[in-house]
mmCIF file of C-alpha atoms in Angstrom:
data_model
loop_
_atom_site.group_PDB
_atom_site.id
_atom_site.type_symbol
_atom_site.label_atom_id
_atom_site.label_comp_id
_atom_site.label_asym_id
_atom_site.label_seq_id
_atom_site.Cartn_x
_atom_site.Cartn_y
_atom_site.Cartn_z
ATOM 1 C CA UNK O 865 -9.755 -183.563 42.414
ATOM 2 C CA UNK O 866 -10.427 -184.296 45.713
ATOM 3 C CA UNK O 867 -8.381 -185.965 47.758
ATOM 4 C CA UNK O 868 -7.428 -189.793 47.682
ATOM 5 C CA UNK O 869 -8.586 -191.541 51.596
ATOM 6 C CA UNK O 870 -10.123 -194.070 53.961
ATOM 7 C CA UNK O 871 -12.399 -194.426 56.032
ATOM 8 C CA UNK O 872 -14.116 -196.916 58.876
ATOM 9 C CA UNK O 873 -17.284 -197.084 59.241
ATOM 10 C CA UNK O 874 -17.439 -199.730 62.997
ATOM 11 C CA UNK O 875 -19.337 -200.246 66.814
ATOM 12 C CA UNK O 876 -18.199 -200.449 69.310
ATOM 13 C CA UNK O 877 -18.863 -203.939 69.624
ATOM 14 C CA UNK O 878 -19.569 -205.025 65.783
ATOM 15 C CA UNK O 879 -18.483 -205.051 61.696
ATOM 16 C CA UNK O 880 -16.285 -202.990 61.007
ATOM 17 C CA UNK O 881 -16.326 -201.497 57.050
ATOM 18 C CA UNK O 882 -12.905 -200.372 55.883
ATOM 19 C CA UNK O 883 -13.847 -197.681 52.443
ATOM 20 C CA UNK O 884 -12.173 -195.019 49.879
ATOM 21 C CA UNK O 885 -13.538 -191.393 48.252
ATOM 22 C CA UNK O 886 -11.243 -194.158 45.075
ATOM 23 C CA UNK O 887 -14.343 -195.605 42.992
ATOM 24 C CA UNK O 888 -16.486 -195.173 46.265
ATOM 25 C CA UNK O 889 -15.327 -197.979 46.446
ATOM 26 C CA UNK O 890 -15.536 -201.576 50.273
ATOM 27 C CA UNK O 891 -12.310 -202.845 50.760
ATOM 28 C CA UNK O 892 -13.239 -204.218 53.569
ATOM 29 C CA UNK O 893 -15.920 -205.806 56.072
ATOM 30 C CA UNK O 894 -14.554 -207.390 58.950
ATOM 31 C CA UNK O 895 -16.720 -209.759 60.667
ATOM 32 C CA UNK O 896 -16.688 -212.074 63.619
ATOM 33 C CA UNK O 897 -17.502 -215.656 63.359
ATOM 34 C CA UNK O 898 -19.050 -217.776 65.702
ATOM 35 C CA UNK O 899 -15.340 -217.848 68.563
ATOM 36 C CA UNK O 900 -15.597 -214.052 68.367
ATOM 37 C CA UNK O 901 -11.944 -213.912 66.593
ATOM 38 C CA UNK O 902 -12.517 -211.207 62.970
ATOM 39 C CA UNK O 903 -11.783 -211.574 60.016
ATOM 40 C CA UNK O 904 -12.173 -209.922 57.057
ATOM 41 C CA UNK O 905 -14.778 -211.141 55.084
ATOM 42 C CA UNK O 906 -13.966 -209.009 51.438
ATOM 43 C CA UNK O 907 -12.256 -209.974 48.684
ATOM 44 C CA UNK O 908 -9.717 -206.970 47.844
ATOM 45 C CA UNK O 909 -7.189 -204.920 48.027
ATOM 46 C CA UNK O 910 -4.950 -202.861 51.607
ATOM 47 C CA UNK O 911 -4.540 -199.898 49.707
ATOM 48 C CA UNK O 912 -6.387 -197.668 47.261
ATOM 49 C CA UNK O 913 -3.458 -196.983 45.000
ATOM 50 C CA UNK O 914 -2.674 -200.857 45.510
ATOM 51 C CA UNK O 915 -6.189 -201.036 42.776
ATOM 52 C CA UNK O 916 -5.912 -200.490 39.483
ATOM 53 C CA UNK O 917 -6.059 -197.798 36.947
ATOM 54 C CA UNK O 918 -9.026 -196.808 35.118
ATOM 55 C CA UNK O 919 -9.025 -198.470 32.285
ATOM 56 C CA UNK O 920 -6.765 -201.924 32.993
ATOM 57 C CA UNK O 921 -8.792 -204.804 32.124
ATOM 58 C CA UNK O 922 -9.836 -207.493 34.346
ATOM 59 C CA UNK O 923 -12.155 -208.218 37.223
ATOM 60 C CA UNK O 924 -9.377 -206.437 39.761
ATOM 61 C CA UNK O 925 -10.479 -203.124 38.156
ATOM 62 C CA UNK O 926 -14.598 -203.196 39.991
ATOM 63 C CA UNK O 927 -13.741 -204.993 43.185
ATOM 64 C CA UNK O 928 -15.829 -204.183 45.959
ATOM 65 C CA UNK O 929 -15.882 -200.433 43.792
ATOM 66 C CA UNK O 930 -18.697 -198.732 42.220
ATOM 67 C CA UNK O 931 -20.291 -199.597 38.884
ATOM 68 C CA UNK O 932 -21.545 -197.381 36.723
ATOM 69 C CA UNK O 933 -23.249 -194.812 35.687
ATOM 70 C CA UNK O 934 -24.773 -198.672 34.244
ATOM 71 C CA UNK O 935 -23.085 -201.846 35.987
ATOM 72 C CA UNK O 936 -23.593 -205.384 33.929
ATOM 73 C CA UNK O 937 -23.917 -204.836 30.022
ATOM 74 C CA UNK O 938 -24.616 -202.957 27.041
ATOM 75 C CA UNK O 939 -25.097 -205.200 23.984
ATOM 76 C CA UNK O 940 -23.626 -203.895 21.251
ATOM 77 C CA UNK O 941 -22.772 -199.823 22.550
ATOM 78 C CA UNK O 942 -26.034 -199.635 21.478
ATOM 79 C CA UNK O 943 -29.586 -197.991 22.404
ATOM 80 C CA UNK O 944 -32.391 -196.732 21.574
ATOM 81 C CA UNK O 945 -33.015 -193.964 23.390
ATOM 82 C CA UNK O 946 -36.933 -190.956 21.923
ATOM 83 C CA UNK O 947 -35.849 -192.190 18.781
ATOM 84 C CA UNK O 948 -33.199 -191.752 17.952
ATOM 85 C CA UNK O 949 -28.767 -194.161 18.494
ATOM 86 C CA UNK O 950 -27.717 -194.534 20.996
ATOM 87 C CA UNK O 951 -23.573 -195.107 21.013
ATOM 88 C CA UNK O 952 -22.086 -195.840 23.613
ATOM 89 C CA UNK O 953 -17.757 -196.277 24.059
ATOM 90 C CA UNK O 954 -17.081 -199.364 23.934
ATOM 91 C CA UNK O 955 -14.636 -201.665 26.925
ATOM 92 C CA UNK O 956 -15.285 -204.969 26.124
ATOM 93 C CA UNK O 957 -16.162 -206.551 22.593
ATOM 94 C CA UNK O 958 -18.103 -205.257 21.159
ATOM 95 C CA UNK O 959 -20.295 -203.793 24.005
ATOM 96 C CA UNK O 960 -19.957 -202.154 27.403
ATOM 97 C CA UNK O 961 -19.280 -203.122 30.747
ATOM 98 C CA UNK O 962 -20.264 -200.776 33.426
ATOM 99 C CA UNK O 963 -20.608 -197.842 32.484
ATOM 100 C CA UNK O 964 -17.163 -198.068 29.938
ATOM 101 C CA UNK O 965 -13.765 -195.726 30.257
ATOM 102 C CA UNK O 966 -12.957 -194.208 33.056
ATOM 103 C CA UNK O 967 -16.527 -195.131 34.131
ATOM 104 C CA UNK O 968 -17.021 -194.349 38.075
ATOM 105 C CA UNK O 969 -14.899 -197.900 39.578
ATOM 106 C CA UNK O 970 -12.030 -195.256 39.135
ATOM 107 C CA UNK O 971 -13.785 -191.159 39.584
ATOM 108 C CA UNK O 972 -12.231 -189.924 43.263
ATOM 109 C CA UNK O 973 -15.575 -189.399 44.256
ATOM 110 C CA UNK O 974 -15.488 -186.048 46.560
ATOM 111 C CA UNK O 975 -16.277 -186.618 49.909
ATOM 112 C CA UNK O 976 -19.847 -185.053 51.820
ATOM 113 C CA UNK O 977 -19.694 -185.923 55.253
ATOM 114 C CA UNK O 978 -17.453 -188.734 56.887
ATOM 115 C CA UNK O 979 -19.215 -189.347 60.665
ATOM 116 C CA UNK O 980 -18.339 -193.373 62.221
ATOM 117 C CA UNK O 981 -21.293 -194.582 61.175
ATOM 118 C CA UNK O 982 -22.335 -192.816 58.224
ATOM 119 C CA UNK O 983 -19.862 -192.108 54.795
ATOM 120 C CA UNK O 984 -22.017 -189.959 52.133
ATOM 121 C CA UNK O 985 -20.492 -189.846 48.927
ATOM 122 C CA UNK O 986 -20.659 -187.747 45.188
ATOM 123 C CA UNK O 987 -20.600 -187.893 42.083
ATOM 124 C CA UNK O 988 -20.981 -186.053 38.960
ATOM 125 C CA UNK O 989 -21.137 -187.595 35.575
ATOM 126 C CA UNK O 990 -20.683 -185.287 32.207
ATOM 127 C CA UNK O 991 -23.725 -185.189 29.328
ATOM 128 C CA UNK O 992 -21.876 -187.381 26.851
ATOM 129 C CA UNK O 993 -19.105 -189.392 28.645
ATOM 130 C CA UNK O 994 -18.182 -193.158 28.154
ATOM 131 C CA UNK O 995 -20.971 -191.585 25.098
ATOM 132 C CA UNK O 996 -24.459 -191.926 27.650
ATOM 133 C CA UNK O 997 -26.285 -188.752 27.656
ATOM 134 C CA UNK O 998 -27.053 -186.485 30.171
ATOM 135 C CA UNK O 999 -25.048 -185.138 33.217
ATOM 136 C CA UNK O 1000 -25.813 -187.079 35.902
ATOM 137 C CA UNK O 1001 -25.634 -185.696 39.592
ATOM 138 C CA UNK O 1002 -25.292 -189.480 42.170
ATOM 139 C CA UNK O 1003 -24.332 -189.938 45.427
ATOM 140 C CA UNK O 1004 -23.589 -192.782 48.404
ATOM 141 C CA UNK O 1005 -24.244 -193.067 51.208
ATOM 142 C CA UNK O 1006 -22.569 -195.738 53.113
ATOM 143 C CA UNK O 1007 -24.276 -195.895 56.710
ATOM 144 C CA UNK O 1008 -24.122 -198.854 59.822
ATOM 145 C CA UNK O 1009 -27.444 -198.647 60.878
ATOM 146 C CA UNK O 1010 -27.337 -201.737 62.724
ATOM 147 C CA UNK O 1011 -24.026 -203.020 64.391
ATOM 148 C CA UNK O 1012 -24.221 -206.018 62.477
ATOM 149 C CA UNK O 1013 -25.360 -204.312 59.122
ATOM 150 C CA UNK O 1014 -24.397 -202.346 56.678
ATOM 151 C CA UNK O 1015 -26.366 -200.194 54.084
ATOM 152 C CA UNK O 1016 -25.189 -198.515 50.913
ATOM 153 C CA UNK O 1017 -28.364 -196.240 49.426
ATOM 154 C CA UNK O 1018 -27.323 -194.733 45.546
ATOM 155 C CA UNK O 1019 -29.593 -191.835 44.816
ATOM 156 C CA UNK O 1020 -29.308 -189.607 40.907
ATOM 157 C CA UNK O 1021 -30.906 -186.954 39.154
ATOM 158 C CA UNK O 1022 -30.173 -186.075 35.168
ATOM 159 C CA UNK O 1023 -31.104 -183.002 32.825
ATOM 160 C CA UNK O 1024 -31.137 -185.026 30.039
ATOM 161 C CA UNK O 1025 -33.229 -188.274 29.222
ATOM 162 C CA UNK O 1026 -30.758 -191.605 29.871
ATOM 163 C CA UNK O 1027 -30.012 -194.908 31.711
ATOM 164 C CA UNK O 1028 -28.621 -195.288 35.069
ATOM 165 C CA UNK O 1029 -28.283 -199.048 36.860
ATOM 166 C CA UNK O 1030 -25.085 -198.407 40.179
ATOM 167 C CA UNK O 1031 -24.356 -201.569 41.781
ATOM 168 C CA UNK O 1032 -22.258 -202.594 44.976
ATOM 169 C CA UNK O 1033 -19.180 -205.163 43.568
ATOM 170 C CA UNK O 1034 -18.681 -206.568 46.758
ATOM 171 C CA UNK O 1035 -16.974 -209.901 46.255
ATOM 172 C CA UNK O 1036 -17.374 -212.544 49.688
ATOM 173 C CA UNK O 1037 -15.518 -215.348 50.984
ATOM 174 C CA UNK O 1038 -17.455 -216.277 54.748
ATOM 175 C CA UNK O 1039 -14.221 -217.432 55.869
ATOM 176 C CA UNK O 1040 -11.993 -214.949 55.581
ATOM 177 C CA UNK O 1041 -9.528 -216.854 54.729
ATOM 178 C CA UNK O 1042 -8.885 -215.804 50.179
ATOM 179 C CA UNK O 1043 -6.588 -218.953 49.503
ATOM 180 C CA UNK O 1044 -10.103 -221.162 49.579
ATOM 181 C CA UNK O 1045 -12.874 -221.446 47.963
ATOM 182 C CA UNK O 1046 -16.734 -220.148 47.899
ATOM 183 C CA UNK O 1047 -17.303 -224.192 46.341
ATOM 184 C CA UNK O 1048 -18.791 -225.434 50.800
ATOM 185 C CA UNK O 1049 -20.979 -221.534 50.957
ATOM 186 C CA UNK O 1050 -24.576 -221.716 50.845
ATOM 187 C CA UNK O 1051 -26.773 -219.795 48.813
ATOM 188 C CA UNK O 1052 -30.387 -218.964 48.784
ATOM 189 C CA UNK O 1053 -32.049 -216.222 45.915
ATOM 190 C CA UNK O 1054 -35.480 -215.878 46.476
ATOM 191 C CA UNK O 1055 -36.101 -216.027 42.174
ATOM 192 C CA UNK O 1056 -38.542 -218.897 40.860
ATOM 193 C CA UNK O 1057 -36.941 -217.070 37.146
ATOM 194 C CA UNK O 1058 -33.188 -216.302 36.052
ATOM 195 C CA UNK O 1059 -31.688 -214.588 32.829
ATOM 196 C CA UNK O 1060 -29.756 -216.848 30.177
ATOM 197 C CA UNK O 1061 -27.595 -215.713 28.430
ATOM 198 C CA UNK O 1062 -25.117 -216.164 25.305
ATOM 199 C CA UNK O 1063 -21.568 -216.419 24.504
ATOM 200 C CA UNK O 1064 -20.781 -212.372 25.501
ATOM 201 C CA UNK O 1065 -22.770 -213.079 29.225
ATOM 202 C CA UNK O 1066 -25.652 -210.919 27.919
ATOM 203 C CA UNK O 1067 -29.092 -212.132 28.578
ATOM 204 C CA UNK O 1068 -31.073 -213.227 25.106
ATOM 205 C CA UNK O 1069 -33.842 -212.021 25.914
ATOM 206 C CA UNK O 1070 -35.511 -214.430 27.517
ATOM 207 C CA UNK O 1071 -36.351 -215.560 32.088
ATOM 208 C CA UNK O 1072 -36.840 -218.716 32.038
ATOM 209 C CA UNK O 1073 -37.639 -220.612 35.785
ATOM 210 C CA UNK O 1074 -35.093 -222.108 38.208
ATOM 211 C CA UNK O 1075 -37.215 -225.774 39.123
ATOM 212 C CA UNK O 1076 -35.488 -228.632 37.812
ATOM 213 C CA UNK O 1077 -32.025 -226.244 36.768
ATOM 214 C CA UNK O 1078 -28.543 -225.725 38.668
ATOM 215 C CA UNK O 1079 -29.673 -222.263 39.229
ATOM 216 C CA UNK O 1080 -32.407 -223.112 41.749
ATOM 217 C CA UNK O 1081 -31.448 -221.776 44.907
ATOM 218 C CA UNK O 1082 -34.746 -221.247 46.377
ATOM 219 C CA UNK O 1083 -33.623 -223.466 48.559
ATOM 220 C CA UNK O 1084 -30.110 -223.028 50.271
ATOM 221 C CA UNK O 1085 -27.635 -225.443 49.402
ATOM 222 C CA UNK O 1086 -23.779 -225.449 47.797
ATOM 223 C CA UNK O 1087 -23.214 -223.144 45.563
ATOM 224 C CA UNK O 1088 -20.444 -226.247 44.323
ATOM 225 C CA UNK O 1089 -19.818 -225.776 40.432
ATOM 226 C CA UNK O 1090 -22.633 -227.154 38.532
ATOM 227 C CA UNK O 1091 -21.772 -223.950 36.071
ATOM 228 C CA UNK O 1092 -19.619 -224.400 32.931
ATOM 229 C CA UNK O 1093 -17.581 -222.007 33.505
ATOM 230 C CA UNK O 1094 -19.751 -221.052 36.049
ATOM 231 C CA UNK O 1095 -22.294 -218.822 37.608
ATOM 232 C CA UNK O 1096 -22.984 -215.005 35.800
ATOM 233 C CA UNK O 1097 -26.366 -214.685 35.148
ATOM 234 C CA UNK O 1098 -29.308 -211.781 36.254
ATOM 235 C CA UNK O 1099 -32.068 -213.653 38.838
ATOM 236 C CA UNK O 1100 -35.325 -212.093 38.562
ATOM 237 C CA UNK O 1101 -36.073 -211.403 42.167
ATOM 238 C CA UNK O 1102 -39.460 -212.211 43.524
ATOM 239 C CA UNK O 1103 -41.544 -209.782 45.109
ATOM 240 C CA UNK O 1104 -41.021 -205.140 44.599
ATOM 241 C CA UNK O 1105 -39.893 -202.222 47.104
ATOM 242 C CA UNK O 1106 -37.139 -203.471 50.376
ATOM 243 C CA UNK O 1107 -36.531 -207.271 50.930
ATOM 244 C CA UNK O 1108 -34.765 -210.227 51.702
ATOM 245 C CA UNK O 1109 -33.485 -211.352 48.125
ATOM 246 C CA UNK O 1110 -30.478 -213.614 48.958
ATOM 247 C CA UNK O 1111 -28.576 -215.584 51.994
ATOM 248 C CA UNK O 1112 -25.315 -217.039 52.279
ATOM 249 C CA UNK O 1113 -23.750 -218.299 55.550
ATOM 250 C CA UNK O 1114 -19.991 -220.359 55.662
ATOM 251 C CA UNK O 1115 -20.412 -223.277 57.981
ATOM 252 C CA UNK O 1116 -16.990 -223.949 59.055
ATOM 253 C CA UNK O 1117 -16.936 -220.837 60.423
ATOM 254 C CA UNK O 1118 -20.630 -220.120 61.249
ATOM 255 C CA UNK O 1119 -20.424 -216.965 59.199
ATOM 256 C CA UNK O 1120 -23.117 -215.579 57.276
ATOM 257 C CA UNK O 1121 -25.254 -212.820 55.246
ATOM 258 C CA UNK O 1122 -28.106 -211.965 54.608
ATOM 259 C CA UNK O 1123 -28.417 -209.255 51.525
ATOM 260 C CA UNK O 1124 -32.240 -206.906 51.228
ATOM 261 C CA UNK O 1125 -32.396 -204.732 48.333
ATOM 262 C CA UNK O 1126 -35.244 -202.908 46.189
ATOM 263 C CA UNK O 1127 -33.987 -204.104 43.212
ATOM 264 C CA UNK O 1128 -34.766 -205.742 41.255
ATOM 265 C CA UNK O 1129 -32.004 -208.315 39.813
ATOM 266 C CA UNK O 1130 -29.498 -210.280 41.380
ATOM 267 C CA UNK O 1131 -26.383 -210.618 39.331
ATOM 268 C CA UNK O 1132 -24.537 -213.708 40.652
ATOM 269 C CA UNK O 1133 -21.066 -214.534 39.866
ATOM 270 C CA UNK O 1134 -19.056 -217.317 41.380
ATOM 271 C CA UNK O 1135 -15.150 -215.828 40.357
ATOM 272 C CA UNK O 1136 -14.210 -217.726 37.496
ATOM 273 C CA UNK O 1137 -12.558 -215.477 35.265
ATOM 274 C CA UNK O 1138 -10.455 -213.670 39.232
ATOM 275 C CA UNK O 1139 -6.924 -214.098 38.630
ATOM 276 C CA UNK O 1140 -3.702 -212.073 39.455
ATOM 277 C CA UNK O 1141 -3.617 -211.565 43.088
ATOM 278 C CA UNK O 1142 -7.085 -213.234 43.701
ATOM 279 C CA UNK O 1143 -6.907 -217.086 41.507
ATOM 280 C CA UNK O 1144 -11.077 -218.282 39.837
ATOM 281 C CA UNK O 1145 -13.679 -218.785 43.133
ATOM 282 C CA UNK O 1146 -11.981 -217.261 45.773
ATOM 283 C CA UNK O 1147 -15.351 -214.527 45.908
ATOM 284 C CA UNK O 1148 -18.312 -214.841 44.713
ATOM 285 C CA UNK O 1149 -20.145 -211.782 43.677
ATOM 286 C CA UNK O 1150 -24.388 -210.666 44.646
ATOM 287 C CA UNK O 1151 -24.953 -207.563 43.055
ATOM 288 C CA UNK O 1152 -28.911 -206.307 43.259
ATOM 289 C CA UNK O 1153 -28.776 -204.627 40.090
ATOM 290 C CA UNK O 1154 -31.260 -203.302 37.198
ATOM 291 C CA UNK O 1155 -31.453 -206.035 34.974
ATOM 292 C CA UNK O 1156 -29.163 -205.897 31.889
ATOM 293 C CA UNK O 1157 -29.240 -204.783 28.365
ATOM 294 C CA UNK O 1158 -32.228 -203.009 29.799
ATOM 295 C CA UNK O 1159 -32.462 -200.187 28.273
ATOM 296 C CA UNK O 1160 -32.511 -202.864 24.527
ATOM 297 C CA UNK O 1161 -34.778 -204.996 26.514
ATOM 298 C CA UNK O 1162 -38.004 -203.302 26.366
ATOM 299 C CA UNK O 1163 -39.489 -205.876 28.402
ATOM 300 C CA UNK O 1164 -36.694 -205.488 31.264
ATOM 301 C CA UNK O 1165 -37.854 -203.496 34.252
ATOM 302 C CA UNK O 1166 -36.982 -199.930 33.041
ATOM 303 C CA UNK O 1167 -33.736 -198.709 34.247
ATOM 304 C CA UNK O 1168 -35.147 -195.051 32.591
ATOM 305 C CA UNK O 1169 -33.917 -192.145 34.842
ATOM 306 C CA UNK O 1170 -35.632 -188.184 32.909
ATOM 307 C CA UNK O 1171 -35.161 -185.477 33.740
ATOM 308 C CA UNK O 1172 -37.441 -184.333 37.396
ATOM 309 C CA UNK O 1173 -36.749 -187.886 38.555
ATOM 310 C CA UNK O 1174 -34.807 -189.068 41.463
ATOM 311 C CA UNK O 1175 -33.691 -192.316 41.154
ATOM 312 C CA UNK O 1176 -33.107 -194.039 44.544
ATOM 313 C CA UNK O 1177 -31.294 -198.023 44.855
ATOM 314 C CA UNK O 1178 -31.388 -199.144 48.218
ATOM 315 C CA UNK O 1179 -28.351 -202.441 49.408
ATOM 316 C CA UNK O 1180 -28.289 -204.244 52.800
ATOM 317 C CA UNK O 1181 -25.901 -206.350 54.325
ATOM 318 C CA UNK O 1182 -26.814 -208.148 57.561
ATOM 319 C CA UNK O 1183 -23.456 -210.648 58.663
ATOM 320 C CA UNK O 1184 -24.693 -212.492 61.658
ATOM 321 C CA UNK O 1185 -24.071 -216.289 62.600
ATOM 322 C CA UNK O 1186 -25.301 -219.107 60.992
ATOM 323 C CA UNK O 1187 -29.573 -220.118 62.188
ATOM 324 C CA UNK O 1188 -27.713 -223.467 61.746
ATOM 325 C CA UNK O 1189 -24.706 -222.729 64.635
#
């Protein structure tokens, strides 16, 4: 097994990103406020050893990590594939969450390259791991293409037909103070529709318009707490290809982040279930990914990958001052 390491990505005057090859995890992103004071805008732990062990329950298990091989939920831990039923290992009641156990979030990834502005990690998931067919070879590239920008690029290949949906799972609190909530953060999401969910946080199969609902973030507004128990929904992003899909800011500090991606969905989770080291609503997730449970919904964007395919997913976070500051 490779050794567990930490890395610091930095430009001279730009953001500073701490990550580890344990779970290909983002541990911290230091960003200046309007006065130049730096603060870490991610929830996380100071050392890789502080993260929960493989299989441990609770949101800490995925904090800042790369989730896979299939992020989000798979209903009944089963899905059809080429005339057969694939049976996965359930790890959230009857369902599978974030690829099951052990999951990519607790794997020790191999370090392929480590420089001041770029770290490339790789991982190979064997055929049948957590029930998934096919040996999947994955790379995760963490890159600072500009002083204010963090980009993550996932690539994957397989030796058998399967499905893949990798995502980076950072929790943001742009105030830099995890003792405060994210209710005063302003959010914009470029999506006209979202996926309603059932009591197990699984999509019902429908896509509803956001217009006239508390799910409408097409114009920036405070996150608030208008939905009970909280937001944990996929937004069906407008457009295709690499484009800006979301914007988040904290007016008091003027810090903001713009999210761009080539993915079809954005999971907005407001952290209502956080516990232990972090209180509920002390951070929020905006996870660029495929739509949840797409393996069981033919009408959703496909997450299938076949031998010879080269699957890729790109997400970019651009940090800076709020436009209004």
